[in-house]
mmCIF file of C-alpha atoms in Angstrom:
data_model
loop_
_atom_site.group_PDB
_atom_site.id
_atom_site.type_symbol
_atom_site.label_atom_id
_atom_site.label_comp_id
_atom_site.label_asym_id
_atom_site.label_seq_id
_atom_site.Cartn_x
_atom_site.Cartn_y
_atom_site.Cartn_z
ATOM 1 C CA UNK A 6 155.461 33.344 94.138
ATOM 2 C CA UNK A 7 155.774 36.085 91.558
ATOM 3 C CA UNK A 8 155.814 39.459 93.345
ATOM 4 C CA UNK A 9 155.686 43.007 92.006
ATOM 5 C CA UNK A 10 156.753 45.942 94.128
ATOM 6 C CA UNK A 11 155.271 49.011 92.444
ATOM 7 C CA UNK A 12 156.735 52.147 93.982
ATOM 8 C CA UNK A 13 157.243 55.858 93.627
ATOM 9 C CA UNK A 14 159.995 57.878 95.222
ATOM 10 C CA UNK A 15 161.062 61.499 95.390
ATOM 11 C CA UNK A 16 164.232 61.629 97.445
ATOM 12 C CA UNK A 17 165.119 57.926 97.363
ATOM 13 C CA UNK A 18 163.731 56.795 100.718
ATOM 14 C CA UNK A 19 160.961 54.648 99.250
ATOM 15 C CA UNK A 20 163.418 53.179 96.753
ATOM 16 C CA UNK A 21 165.739 52.054 99.590
ATOM 17 C CA UNK A 22 162.832 50.619 101.591
ATOM 18 C CA UNK A 23 161.705 48.765 98.461
ATOM 19 C CA UNK A 24 165.163 47.223 98.081
ATOM 20 C CA UNK A 25 165.001 45.942 101.660
ATOM 21 C CA UNK A 26 161.633 44.277 101.058
ATOM 22 C CA UNK A 27 162.848 42.916 97.702
ATOM 23 C CA UNK A 28 165.931 41.313 99.302
ATOM 24 C CA UNK A 29 163.856 39.751 102.076
ATOM 25 C CA UNK A 30 161.440 38.225 99.571
ATOM 26 C CA UNK A 31 164.229 36.965 97.314
ATOM 27 C CA UNK A 32 165.861 35.294 100.314
ATOM 28 C CA UNK A 33 162.653 33.240 100.570
ATOM 29 C CA UNK A 34 163.080 32.271 96.906
ATOM 30 C CA UNK A 35 160.298 34.439 95.495
ATOM 31 C CA UNK A 36 160.614 36.027 92.088
ATOM 32 C CA UNK A 37 160.516 39.774 92.688
ATOM 33 C CA UNK A 38 160.249 42.628 90.219
ATOM 34 C CA UNK A 39 160.567 46.241 91.368
ATOM 35 C CA UNK A 40 159.209 48.915 89.062
ATOM 36 C CA UNK A 41 158.537 52.585 89.411
ATOM 37 C CA UNK A 42 154.843 53.205 89.033
ATOM 38 C CA UNK A 43 155.216 55.291 85.871
ATOM 39 C CA UNK A 44 156.691 52.212 84.142
ATOM 40 C CA UNK A 45 153.500 50.184 84.681
ATOM 41 C CA UNK A 46 150.144 49.852 83.017
ATOM 42 C CA UNK A 47 147.103 48.376 84.737
ATOM 43 C CA UNK A 48 147.362 45.328 82.451
ATOM 44 C CA UNK A 49 150.927 44.641 83.649
ATOM 45 C CA UNK A 50 149.617 43.975 87.166
ATOM 46 C CA UNK A 51 147.738 40.867 86.051
ATOM 47 C CA UNK A 52 150.845 38.703 85.715
ATOM 48 C CA UNK A 53 151.804 38.843 89.421
ATOM 49 C CA UNK A 54 150.605 36.755 92.375
ATOM 50 C CA UNK A 55 151.225 39.546 94.881
ATOM 51 C CA UNK A 56 151.450 43.286 94.322
ATOM 52 C CA UNK A 57 153.061 45.513 96.936
ATOM 53 C CA UNK A 58 152.401 49.224 96.488
ATOM 54 C CA UNK A 59 154.843 51.701 98.070
ATOM 55 C CA UNK A 60 154.739 55.484 98.101
ATOM 56 C CA UNK A 61 155.927 58.392 100.183
ATOM 57 C CA UNK A 62 153.334 60.795 101.508
ATOM 58 C CA UNK A 63 153.622 64.194 99.995
ATOM 59 C CA UNK A 64 152.514 67.722 100.728
ATOM 60 C CA UNK A 65 151.154 68.497 97.268
ATOM 61 C CA UNK A 66 149.828 71.986 96.576
ATOM 62 C CA UNK A 67 149.168 72.496 100.266
ATOM 63 C CA UNK A 68 147.375 69.167 100.769
ATOM 64 C CA UNK A 69 149.180 66.899 103.230
ATOM 65 C CA UNK A 70 149.283 63.126 102.955
ATOM 66 C CA UNK A 71 149.013 62.907 99.194
ATOM 67 C CA UNK A 72 150.410 60.172 96.991
ATOM 68 C CA UNK A 73 153.618 60.916 95.156
ATOM 69 C CA UNK A 74 152.727 62.650 91.870
ATOM 70 C CA UNK A 75 153.393 59.664 89.576
ATOM 71 C CA UNK A 76 151.342 57.385 91.824
ATOM 72 C CA UNK A 77 148.514 59.904 91.925
ATOM 73 C CA UNK A 78 148.424 59.949 88.112
ATOM 74 C CA UNK A 79 148.490 56.129 87.978
ATOM 75 C CA UNK A 80 145.555 55.860 90.390
ATOM 76 C CA UNK A 81 143.543 58.496 88.497
ATOM 77 C CA UNK A 82 144.134 56.808 85.121
ATOM 78 C CA UNK A 83 143.800 53.225 86.317
ATOM 79 C CA UNK A 84 141.383 50.984 84.447
ATOM 80 C CA UNK A 85 139.311 49.479 87.220
ATOM 81 C CA UNK A 86 138.941 45.786 87.833
ATOM 82 C CA UNK A 87 142.517 44.707 87.176
ATOM 83 C CA UNK A 88 143.053 44.024 90.891
ATOM 84 C CA UNK A 89 139.975 41.850 91.317
ATOM 85 C CA UNK A 90 140.970 39.000 93.620
ATOM 86 C CA UNK A 91 144.666 40.039 93.590
ATOM 87 C CA UNK A 92 146.690 39.699 96.774
ATOM 88 C CA UNK A 93 148.075 43.107 97.705
ATOM 89 C CA UNK A 94 150.048 44.853 100.419
ATOM 90 C CA UNK A 95 150.933 48.501 101.020
ATOM 91 C CA UNK A 96 153.724 50.393 102.707
ATOM 92 C CA UNK A 97 154.609 54.029 102.788
ATOM 93 C CA UNK A 98 156.965 56.602 104.179
ATOM 94 C CA UNK A 99 155.935 59.726 105.984
ATOM 95 C CA UNK A 100 156.786 62.271 108.608
ATOM 96 C CA UNK A 101 154.899 62.017 111.895
ATOM 97 C CA UNK A 102 155.270 65.746 112.475
ATOM 98 C CA UNK A 103 152.597 66.288 109.799
ATOM 99 C CA UNK A 104 148.899 66.089 110.580
ATOM 100 C CA UNK A 105 148.233 63.309 108.043
ATOM 101 C CA UNK A 106 151.075 60.896 108.781
ATOM 102 C CA UNK A 107 151.497 58.455 105.892
ATOM 103 C CA UNK A 108 148.292 59.610 104.244
ATOM 104 C CA UNK A 109 149.459 57.995 100.998
ATOM 105 C CA UNK A 110 149.084 54.601 102.675
ATOM 106 C CA UNK A 111 145.376 55.228 103.294
ATOM 107 C CA UNK A 112 144.931 56.347 99.680
ATOM 108 C CA UNK A 113 146.638 53.200 98.389
ATOM 109 C CA UNK A 114 144.578 50.976 100.688
ATOM 110 C CA UNK A 115 141.399 52.601 99.354
ATOM 111 C CA UNK A 116 142.683 52.167 95.765
ATOM 112 C CA UNK A 117 143.273 48.445 96.337
ATOM 113 C CA UNK A 118 139.870 47.885 97.961
ATOM 114 C CA UNK A 119 137.967 49.988 95.409
ATOM 115 C CA UNK A 120 139.473 47.923 92.598
ATOM 116 C CA UNK A 121 138.733 44.512 94.089
ATOM 117 C CA UNK A 122 142.180 43.751 95.512
ATOM 118 C CA UNK A 123 142.658 41.869 98.766
ATOM 119 C CA UNK A 124 144.846 43.501 101.432
ATOM 120 C CA UNK A 125 146.594 40.633 103.173
ATOM 121 C CA UNK A 126 147.980 42.525 106.130
ATOM 122 C CA UNK A 127 147.812 45.865 107.916
ATOM 123 C CA UNK A 128 149.928 48.346 106.005
ATOM 124 C CA UNK A 129 153.372 49.419 107.135
ATOM 125 C CA UNK A 130 153.936 53.109 107.890
ATOM 126 C CA UNK A 131 157.583 54.126 108.092
ATOM 127 C CA UNK A 132 158.366 57.372 109.894
ATOM 128 C CA UNK A 133 161.158 59.537 108.435
ATOM 129 C CA UNK A 134 163.665 59.116 105.646
ATOM 130 C CA UNK A 135 164.322 55.402 105.290
ATOM 131 C CA UNK A 136 168.125 55.463 105.111
ATOM 132 C CA UNK A 137 168.160 57.412 108.360
ATOM 133 C CA UNK A 138 166.135 54.837 110.307
ATOM 134 C CA UNK A 139 167.088 51.421 111.596
ATOM 135 C CA UNK A 140 166.025 48.153 110.089
ATOM 136 C CA UNK A 141 163.475 47.709 112.869
ATOM 137 C CA UNK A 142 160.851 48.889 110.367
ATOM 138 C CA UNK A 143 161.498 45.734 108.365
ATOM 139 C CA UNK A 144 161.059 43.730 111.556
ATOM 140 C CA UNK A 145 157.640 45.363 111.972
ATOM 141 C CA UNK A 146 156.733 44.270 108.445
ATOM 142 C CA UNK A 147 157.848 40.734 109.279
ATOM 143 C CA UNK A 148 155.642 40.742 112.380
ATOM 144 C CA UNK A 149 152.739 41.872 110.212
ATOM 145 C CA UNK A 150 153.367 38.698 108.201
ATOM 146 C CA UNK A 151 154.216 40.445 104.930
ATOM 147 C CA UNK A 152 157.594 38.718 104.802
ATOM 148 C CA UNK A 153 156.891 35.580 106.794
ATOM 149 C CA UNK A 154 156.488 32.079 105.465
ATOM 150 C CA UNK A 155 152.930 32.069 106.829
ATOM 151 C CA UNK A 156 152.003 34.986 104.593
ATOM 152 C CA UNK A 157 153.855 34.150 101.394
ATOM 153 C CA UNK A 158 154.030 30.463 100.549
#
């Protein structure tokens, strides 16, 4: 399967989480491309069988739970319809001490659904800076079937 992980990162946590997911998928012999969201156009998404969106949640201009700035711009400028029938998944990083924990995940889920994409699994919400947490978050993603053979064949 040809997989795209489209991500945004501020302090590197989402980047490191993306690498973990990428390595797990490659170990199952999938072709995986990781790209920062500002490197992508909506047309580029068409060539992939599965698109995984990943973003930290951000406190932007006093609004908690926002998408990272580059992701927010991508979503606002997206030409609708390019996700129609596309298999998608979402994960995000956040801080549970905030009121809107992993709010970016909800925004990405809405983006996928509003543009005709198919969410294949409940989204993963990772609490705290990824390098500071254990790999049990990846185990959660496996249990949600994102990385299992049943999910990706």
